[in-house]
PDB file of C-alpha atoms in Angstrom:
ATOM      1  CA  ASP A   1     -10.818   8.961  33.647  1.00  0.00           C
ATOM      2  CA  THR A   2     -14.543   8.306  33.968  1.00  0.00           C
ATOM      3  CA  GLY A   3     -15.435   6.955  30.612  1.00  0.00           C
ATOM      4  CA  VAL A   4     -17.793   8.707  28.135  1.00  0.00           C
ATOM      5  CA  SER A   5     -20.171  10.916  29.907  1.00  0.00           C
ATOM      6  CA  GLN A   6     -23.657  11.934  28.170  1.00  0.00           C
ATOM      7  CA  ASN A   7     -26.147  14.631  29.575  1.00  0.00           C
ATOM      8  CA  PRO A   8     -28.904  14.598  30.125  1.00  0.00           C
ATOM      9  CA  ARG A   9     -29.796  10.878  30.550  1.00  0.00           C
ATOM     10  CA  HIS A  10     -33.389  11.571  29.909  1.00  0.00           C
ATOM     11  CA  LYS A  11     -35.225  14.081  28.016  1.00  0.00           C
ATOM     12  CA  ILE A  12     -39.003  14.424  27.362  1.00  0.00           C
ATOM     13  CA  THR A  13     -39.885  17.489  25.088  1.00  0.00           C
ATOM     14  CA  LYS A  14     -42.953  18.592  23.030  1.00  0.00           C
ATOM     15  CA  ARG A  15     -43.019  18.253  19.479  1.00  0.00           C
ATOM     16  CA  GLY A  16     -41.677  21.344  17.662  1.00  0.00           C
ATOM     17  CA  GLN A  17     -39.343  22.373  20.447  1.00  0.00           C
ATOM     18  CA  ASN A  18     -35.481  22.153  20.236  1.00  0.00           C
ATOM     19  CA  VAL A  19     -33.275  20.080  22.089  1.00  0.00           C
ATOM     20  CA  THR A  20     -29.535  19.686  22.829  1.00  0.00           C
ATOM     21  CA  PHE A  21     -27.518  16.737  24.114  1.00  0.00           C
ATOM     22  CA  ARG A  22     -23.857  16.872  25.379  1.00  0.00           C
ATOM     23  CA  CYS A  23     -21.086  14.399  25.122  1.00  0.00           C
ATOM     24  CA  ASP A  24     -17.994  14.458  26.944  1.00  0.00           C
ATOM     25  CA  PRO A  25     -15.505  11.771  25.518  1.00  0.00           C
ATOM     26  CA  ILE A  26     -12.447  10.066  27.013  1.00  0.00           C
ATOM     27  CA  SER A  27      -9.919  13.059  27.109  1.00  0.00           C
ATOM     28  CA  GLU A  28      -7.243  11.431  25.000  1.00  0.00           C
ATOM     29  CA  HIS A  29      -9.575  10.307  22.205  1.00  0.00           C
ATOM     30  CA  ASN A  30      -9.587  12.441  19.130  1.00  0.00           C
ATOM     31  CA  ARG A  31     -12.451  10.569  17.400  1.00  0.00           C
ATOM     32  CA  LEU A  32     -16.036  11.149  18.566  1.00  0.00           C
ATOM     33  CA  TYR A  33     -19.214   9.551  17.081  1.00  0.00           C
ATOM     34  CA  TRP A  34     -22.936   9.978  17.492  1.00  0.00           C
ATOM     35  CA  TYR A  35     -25.406   6.933  16.865  1.00  0.00           C
ATOM     36  CA  ARG A  36     -29.136   6.749  17.273  1.00  0.00           C
ATOM     37  CA  GLN A  37     -30.864   3.553  18.626  1.00  0.00           C
ATOM     38  CA  THR A  38     -34.817   3.006  18.219  1.00  0.00           C
ATOM     39  CA  LEU A  39     -36.584   0.454  20.102  1.00  0.00           C
ATOM     40  CA  GLY A  40     -35.909  -3.062  18.952  1.00  0.00           C
ATOM     41  CA  GLN A  41     -32.909  -1.868  16.539  1.00  0.00           C
ATOM     42  CA  GLY A  42     -29.189  -1.830  16.739  1.00  0.00           C
ATOM     43  CA  PRO A  43     -27.580   1.468  16.758  1.00  0.00           C
ATOM     44  CA  GLU A  44     -27.298   3.576  13.624  1.00  0.00           C
ATOM     45  CA  PHE A  45     -24.312   5.745  12.664  1.00  0.00           C
ATOM     46  CA  LEU A  46     -25.141   9.544  12.605  1.00  0.00           C
ATOM     47  CA  THR A  47     -21.912  11.470  12.464  1.00  0.00           C
ATOM     48  CA  TYR A  48     -18.270  11.314  13.284  1.00  0.00           C
ATOM     49  CA  PHE A  49     -15.561  13.938  14.326  1.00  0.00           C
ATOM     50  CA  GLN A  50     -11.887  13.689  14.282  1.00  0.00           C
ATOM     51  CA  ASN A  51     -10.744  16.409  16.566  1.00  0.00           C
ATOM     52  CA  GLU A  52     -12.934  19.456  15.783  1.00  0.00           C
ATOM     53  CA  ALA A  53     -13.577  18.316  12.009  1.00  0.00           C
ATOM     54  CA  GLN A  54     -16.946  16.687  11.132  1.00  0.00           C
ATOM     55  CA  LEU A  55     -15.764  14.193   8.672  1.00  0.00           C
ATOM     56  CA  GLU A  56     -18.772  12.231   7.857  1.00  0.00           C
ATOM     57  CA  LYS A  57     -22.531  12.552   8.352  1.00  0.00           C
ATOM     58  CA  SER A  58     -25.207   9.935   7.533  1.00  0.00           C
ATOM     59  CA  ARG A  59     -28.205  10.297   5.452  1.00  0.00           C
ATOM     60  CA  LEU A  60     -30.261   9.833   8.568  1.00  0.00           C
ATOM     61  CA  LEU A  61     -28.795  13.360   9.819  1.00  0.00           C
ATOM     62  CA  SER A  62     -31.575  15.578   8.334  1.00  0.00           C
ATOM     63  CA  ASP A  63     -31.067  19.369   8.002  1.00  0.00           C
ATOM     64  CA  ARG A  64     -32.830  19.585  11.534  1.00  0.00           C
ATOM     65  CA  PHE A  65     -29.940  17.967  13.135  1.00  0.00           C
ATOM     66  CA  SER A  66     -26.569  19.559  13.755  1.00  0.00           C
ATOM     67  CA  ALA A  67     -23.674  18.447  15.707  1.00  0.00           C
ATOM     68  CA  GLU A  68     -20.503  20.463  16.791  1.00  0.00           C
ATOM     69  CA  ARG A  69     -17.208  19.649  18.486  1.00  0.00           C
ATOM     70  CA  PRO A  70     -15.869  23.137  18.789  1.00  0.00           C
ATOM     71  CA  LYS A  71     -12.485  22.571  20.572  1.00  0.00           C
ATOM     72  CA  GLY A  72     -11.991  18.998  19.732  1.00  0.00           C
ATOM     73  CA  SER A  73     -13.156  17.997  23.133  1.00  0.00           C
ATOM     74  CA  PHE A  74     -17.118  17.726  24.030  1.00  0.00           C
ATOM     75  CA  SER A  75     -19.693  17.527  21.358  1.00  0.00           C
ATOM     76  CA  THR A  76     -23.209  18.617  21.049  1.00  0.00           C
ATOM     77  CA  LEU A  77     -25.981  17.400  19.104  1.00  0.00           C
ATOM     78  CA  GLU A  78     -29.056  19.616  18.414  1.00  0.00           C
ATOM     79  CA  ILE A  79     -32.286  18.630  17.159  1.00  0.00           C
ATOM     80  CA  GLN A  80     -34.620  21.440  15.813  1.00  0.00           C
ATOM     81  CA  ARG A  81     -38.194  21.358  15.508  1.00  0.00           C
ATOM     82  CA  THR A  82     -38.677  17.940  17.054  1.00  0.00           C
ATOM     83  CA  GLU A  83     -40.742  15.287  15.537  1.00  0.00           C
ATOM     84  CA  GLN A  84     -42.265  12.185  17.198  1.00  0.00           C
ATOM     85  CA  GLY A  85     -39.988   9.972  15.143  1.00  0.00           C
ATOM     86  CA  ASP A  86     -36.931  11.470  16.660  1.00  0.00           C
ATOM     87  CA  SER A  87     -37.794   9.483  19.930  1.00  0.00           C
ATOM     88  CA  ALA A  88     -34.692   7.419  20.362  1.00  0.00           C
ATOM     89  CA  MET A  89     -31.631   6.803  22.437  1.00  0.00           C
ATOM     90  CA  TYR A  90     -28.905   9.048  21.288  1.00  0.00           C
ATOM     91  CA  LEU A  91     -25.421   7.339  22.011  1.00  0.00           C
ATOM     92  CA  CYS A  92     -22.112   8.954  21.758  1.00  0.00           C
ATOM     93  CA  ALA A  93     -18.773   7.000  21.397  1.00  0.00           C
ATOM     94  CA  SER A  94     -15.030   7.944  21.424  1.00  0.00           C
ATOM     95  CA  SER A  95     -11.888   6.229  20.198  1.00  0.00           C
ATOM     96  CA  SER A  96      -8.410   6.918  19.373  1.00  0.00           C
ATOM     97  CA  SER A  97      -7.058   6.792  15.698  1.00  0.00           C
ATOM     98  CA  GLY A  98      -5.489   3.522  14.849  1.00  0.00           C
ATOM     99  CA  THR A  99      -7.190   1.609  17.488  1.00  0.00           C
ATOM    100  CA  TYR A 100     -10.160  -0.708  17.355  1.00  0.00           C
ATOM    101  CA  GLY A 101     -13.438  -0.668  18.992  1.00  0.00           C
ATOM    102  CA  TYR A 102     -15.034   2.216  20.907  1.00  0.00           C
ATOM    103  CA  THR A 103     -16.127   3.483  24.424  1.00  0.00           C
ATOM    104  CA  PHE A 104     -19.707   4.318  24.366  1.00  0.00           C
ATOM    105  CA  GLY A 105     -21.568   6.404  26.762  1.00  0.00           C
ATOM    106  CA  SER A 106     -24.850   5.373  28.516  1.00  0.00           C
ATOM    107  CA  GLY A 107     -26.979   7.491  26.050  1.00  0.00           C
ATOM    108  CA  THR A 108     -29.505  10.296  26.157  1.00  0.00           C
ATOM    109  CA  ARG A 109     -33.167   8.810  25.810  1.00  0.00           C
ATOM    110  CA  LEU A 110     -35.327  11.382  23.999  1.00  0.00           C
ATOM    111  CA  THR A 111     -39.002  10.975  24.089  1.00  0.00           C
ATOM    112  CA  VAL A 112     -41.023  13.508  21.890  1.00  0.00           C
ATOM    113  CA  VAL A 113     -44.679  13.848  23.001  1.00  0.00           C
TER     114      VAL A 113
ATOM    115  CA  ALA B   1     -20.864  -2.119   1.761  1.00  0.00           C
ATOM    116  CA  GLN B   2     -20.258  -3.883   5.023  1.00  0.00           C
ATOM    117  CA  SER B   3     -23.206  -5.516   6.700  1.00  0.00           C
ATOM    118  CA  VAL B   4     -23.849  -7.989   9.537  1.00  0.00           C
ATOM    119  CA  THR B   5     -26.748 -10.337   9.935  1.00  0.00           C
ATOM    120  CA  GLN B   6     -27.860 -11.749  13.238  1.00  0.00           C
ATOM    121  CA  LEU B   7     -29.612 -14.947  12.530  1.00  0.00           C
ATOM    122  CA  ASP B   8     -31.682 -14.973  15.760  1.00  0.00           C
ATOM    123  CA  SER B   9     -33.704 -12.018  17.209  1.00  0.00           C
ATOM    124  CA  HIS B  10     -34.308 -14.137  20.578  1.00  0.00           C
ATOM    125  CA  VAL B  11     -32.432 -17.037  22.039  1.00  0.00           C
ATOM    126  CA  SER B  12     -33.434 -18.689  25.521  1.00  0.00           C
ATOM    127  CA  VAL B  13     -30.857 -20.971  27.336  1.00  0.00           C
ATOM    128  CA  SER B  14     -31.018 -22.680  30.805  1.00  0.00           C
ATOM    129  CA  GLU B  15     -28.478 -21.529  33.323  1.00  0.00           C
ATOM    130  CA  GLY B  16     -25.192 -23.861  32.942  1.00  0.00           C
ATOM    131  CA  THR B  17     -25.940 -24.766  29.171  1.00  0.00           C
ATOM    132  CA  PRO B  18     -23.928 -23.459  26.244  1.00  0.00           C
ATOM    133  CA  VAL B  19     -24.719 -20.339  24.490  1.00  0.00           C
ATOM    134  CA  LEU B  20     -24.513 -19.797  20.699  1.00  0.00           C
ATOM    135  CA  LEU B  21     -25.405 -16.538  18.935  1.00  0.00           C
ATOM    136  CA  ARG B  22     -24.956 -16.475  15.349  1.00  0.00           C
ATOM    137  CA  CYS B  23     -23.854 -13.840  13.103  1.00  0.00           C
ATOM    138  CA  ASN B  24     -22.981 -13.599   9.348  1.00  0.00           C
ATOM    139  CA  TYR B  25     -20.995 -10.698   7.875  1.00  0.00           C
ATOM    140  CA  SER B  26     -20.660  -9.096   4.292  1.00  0.00           C
ATOM    141  CA  SER B  27     -17.667  -7.330   3.516  1.00  0.00           C
ATOM    142  CA  SER B  28     -15.739  -6.245   0.511  1.00  0.00           C
ATOM    143  CA  TYR B  29     -12.390  -6.597   2.324  1.00  0.00           C
ATOM    144  CA  SER B  30     -10.952  -8.230   5.447  1.00  0.00           C
ATOM    145  CA  PRO B  31     -13.263  -7.063   7.848  1.00  0.00           C
ATOM    146  CA  SER B  32     -12.918  -5.842  11.627  1.00  0.00           C
ATOM    147  CA  LEU B  33     -15.623  -7.570  13.651  1.00  0.00           C
ATOM    148  CA  PHE B  34     -16.958  -7.004  17.114  1.00  0.00           C
ATOM    149  CA  TRP B  35     -19.365  -8.441  19.535  1.00  0.00           C
ATOM    150  CA  TYR B  36     -21.011  -5.882  21.950  1.00  0.00           C
ATOM    151  CA  VAL B  37     -23.408  -6.424  24.946  1.00  0.00           C
ATOM    152  CA  GLN B  38     -26.088  -4.013  26.105  1.00  0.00           C
ATOM    153  CA  HIS B  39     -27.814  -4.697  29.464  1.00  0.00           C
ATOM    154  CA  PRO B  40     -31.083  -2.873  30.452  1.00  0.00           C
ATOM    155  CA  ASN B  41     -30.543   0.666  30.906  1.00  0.00           C
ATOM    156  CA  LYS B  42     -26.829   0.473  30.435  1.00  0.00           C
ATOM    157  CA  GLY B  43     -24.329   1.432  27.817  1.00  0.00           C
ATOM    158  CA  LEU B  44     -22.877  -0.863  25.166  1.00  0.00           C
ATOM    159  CA  GLN B  45     -19.932  -2.865  26.318  1.00  0.00           C
ATOM    160  CA  LEU B  46     -17.344  -4.236  24.107  1.00  0.00           C
ATOM    161  CA  LEU B  47     -17.223  -8.182  24.637  1.00  0.00           C
ATOM    162  CA  LEU B  48     -14.401  -9.073  22.165  1.00  0.00           C
ATOM    163  CA  LYS B  49     -12.858  -7.851  18.736  1.00  0.00           C
ATOM    164  CA  TYR B  50     -11.474  -9.654  15.649  1.00  0.00           C
ATOM    165  CA  THR B  51      -9.086  -7.506  13.802  1.00  0.00           C
ATOM    166  CA  SER B  52      -7.338 -10.103  11.249  1.00  0.00           C
ATOM    167  CA  ALA B  53      -4.987 -11.740  13.893  1.00  0.00           C
ATOM    168  CA  ALA B  54      -6.198 -14.970  15.577  1.00  0.00           C
ATOM    169  CA  THR B  55      -9.308 -16.369  14.154  1.00  0.00           C
ATOM    170  CA  LEU B  56     -10.399 -17.711  17.614  1.00  0.00           C
ATOM    171  CA  VAL B  57     -11.123 -14.557  19.702  1.00  0.00           C
ATOM    172  CA  LYS B  58     -11.432 -14.630  23.472  1.00  0.00           C
ATOM    173  CA  GLY B  59     -13.360 -11.852  25.338  1.00  0.00           C
ATOM    174  CA  ILE B  60     -14.650 -10.971  28.640  1.00  0.00           C
ATOM    175  CA  ASN B  61     -16.971 -13.096  30.772  1.00  0.00           C
ATOM    176  CA  GLY B  62     -15.962 -16.457  29.195  1.00  0.00           C
ATOM    177  CA  PHE B  63     -17.151 -15.409  25.825  1.00  0.00           C
ATOM    178  CA  GLU B  64     -15.393 -16.367  22.645  1.00  0.00           C
ATOM    179  CA  ALA B  65     -15.958 -15.984  18.822  1.00  0.00           C
ATOM    180  CA  GLU B  66     -14.458 -17.770  15.744  1.00  0.00           C
ATOM    181  CA  PHE B  67     -14.114 -15.900  12.563  1.00  0.00           C
ATOM    182  CA  LYS B  68     -14.609 -18.306   9.636  1.00  0.00           C
ATOM    183  CA  LYS B  69     -13.862 -16.609   6.373  1.00  0.00           C
ATOM    184  CA  SER B  70     -15.335 -19.618   4.269  1.00  0.00           C
ATOM    185  CA  GLU B  71     -18.606 -19.294   6.104  1.00  0.00           C
ATOM    186  CA  THR B  72     -18.580 -15.396   6.564  1.00  0.00           C
ATOM    187  CA  SER B  73     -19.488 -16.100   9.971  1.00  0.00           C
ATOM    188  CA  PHE B  74     -18.533 -14.808  13.408  1.00  0.00           C
ATOM    189  CA  HIS B  75     -20.622 -16.737  15.906  1.00  0.00           C
ATOM    190  CA  LEU B  76     -20.375 -15.860  19.777  1.00  0.00           C
ATOM    191  CA  THR B  77     -20.153 -18.727  22.221  1.00  0.00           C
ATOM    192  CA  LYS B  78     -19.931 -19.329  25.811  1.00  0.00           C
ATOM    193  CA  PRO B  79     -19.585 -22.801  27.428  1.00  0.00           C
ATOM    194  CA  SER B  80     -21.862 -22.213  30.281  1.00  0.00           C
ATOM    195  CA  ALA B  81     -24.531 -19.431  30.564  1.00  0.00           C
ATOM    196  CA  HIS B  82     -24.928 -17.581  33.866  1.00  0.00           C
ATOM    197  CA  MET B  83     -28.089 -15.569  34.756  1.00  0.00           C
ATOM    198  CA  SER B  84     -25.921 -12.398  34.534  1.00  0.00           C
ATOM    199  CA  ASP B  85     -25.562 -12.944  30.690  1.00  0.00           C
ATOM    200  CA  ALA B  86     -29.156 -12.092  30.190  1.00  0.00           C
ATOM    201  CA  ALA B  87     -28.906  -9.045  27.700  1.00  0.00           C
ATOM    202  CA  GLU B  88     -28.877  -8.040  24.194  1.00  0.00           C
ATOM    203  CA  TYR B  89     -25.882  -8.928  21.993  1.00  0.00           C
ATOM    204  CA  PHE B  90     -24.946  -7.020  18.986  1.00  0.00           C
ATOM    205  CA  CYS B  91     -22.695  -8.305  16.159  1.00  0.00           C
ATOM    206  CA  VAL B  92     -20.759  -5.221  14.570  1.00  0.00           C
ATOM    207  CA  VAL B  93     -18.686  -4.674  11.508  1.00  0.00           C
ATOM    208  CA  SER B  94     -16.668  -1.759  11.113  1.00  0.00           C
ATOM    209  CA  ASP B  95     -16.402   0.343   7.880  1.00  0.00           C
ATOM    210  CA  ARG B  96     -12.725   0.459   7.933  1.00  0.00           C
ATOM    211  CA  GLU B  97     -10.701   2.970   6.376  1.00  0.00           C
ATOM    212  CA  TYR B  98      -7.913   2.189   3.976  1.00  0.00           C
ATOM    213  CA  GLY B  99      -4.907   1.858   6.273  1.00  0.00           C
ATOM    214  CA  GLY B 100      -6.527   0.032   9.034  1.00  0.00           C
ATOM    215  CA  ALA B 101      -8.142   2.588  11.429  1.00  0.00           C
ATOM    216  CA  THR B 102     -11.701   1.962  12.382  1.00  0.00           C
ATOM    217  CA  ASN B 103     -14.480   4.600  11.229  1.00  0.00           C
ATOM    218  CA  LYS B 104     -17.973   4.099  11.724  1.00  0.00           C
ATOM    219  CA  LEU B 105     -19.496   0.793  13.107  1.00  0.00           C
ATOM    220  CA  ILE B 106     -22.368  -1.132  11.465  1.00  0.00           C
ATOM    221  CA  PHE B 107     -24.423  -2.800  13.771  1.00  0.00           C
ATOM    222  CA  GLY B 108     -26.740  -5.961  13.471  1.00  0.00           C
ATOM    223  CA  THR B 109     -30.464  -6.061  14.724  1.00  0.00           C
ATOM    224  CA  GLY B 110     -29.257  -7.715  17.924  1.00  0.00           C
ATOM    225  CA  THR B 111     -30.106 -10.895  19.744  1.00  0.00           C
ATOM    226  CA  LEU B 112     -31.855 -10.992  23.049  1.00  0.00           C
ATOM    227  CA  LEU B 113     -30.464 -13.801  25.169  1.00  0.00           C
ATOM    228  CA  ALA B 114     -32.773 -14.957  27.911  1.00  0.00           C
ATOM    229  CA  VAL B 115     -31.096 -17.258  30.569  1.00  0.00           C
ATOM    230  CA  GLN B 116     -33.677 -19.540  32.492  1.00  0.00           C
ATOM    231  CA  PRO B 117     -32.819 -20.743  36.037  1.00  0.00           C
TER     232      PRO B 117
END
């Protein structure tokens, strides 16, 4: 078990392009979360999966954002028609039901130019 | 709704002196509270957690925090700072489902700890 893995670590994209990030959680964890962290702020919740079901989405997750966890294992977060305001660190975390605290990945840093 | 307020955005201490990072929480029910640390270019690491057991919680690297319901506080302390403690610290409350399992985490804005030699 190597923890929560996120790829890529860094992504630079031009405004208007689509990007996709991947998260591989700890294998026995059934819950997966996406957060976004902008410079100087704490992470903000985006969305949450229990197994393959997406159970909650934040208001921050506009219709340009979509997340999937097709087989209840890895997850992808796609941003369509990126904007400069999407520049941030995107963090993935996983946990097991009934436990406290998460394991976070190292994040994907997105820069939109 | 649950929230946390970190009272200091920056704290600077000398190596070997005590550390105090302050956090107040707001919650409509008994909260689960956490402190996370984030070193530059690294992921968030859990320092300690309070989940309605002992009010004095001990964490990793000599950190501890005390849950004080009367003051709605969950301050983080360490008796003696080390250079390696320089990092950003986040106080966090969980939006806990009915029944006790955690759901989403709500982070404070962070406190940047600088440790001077």
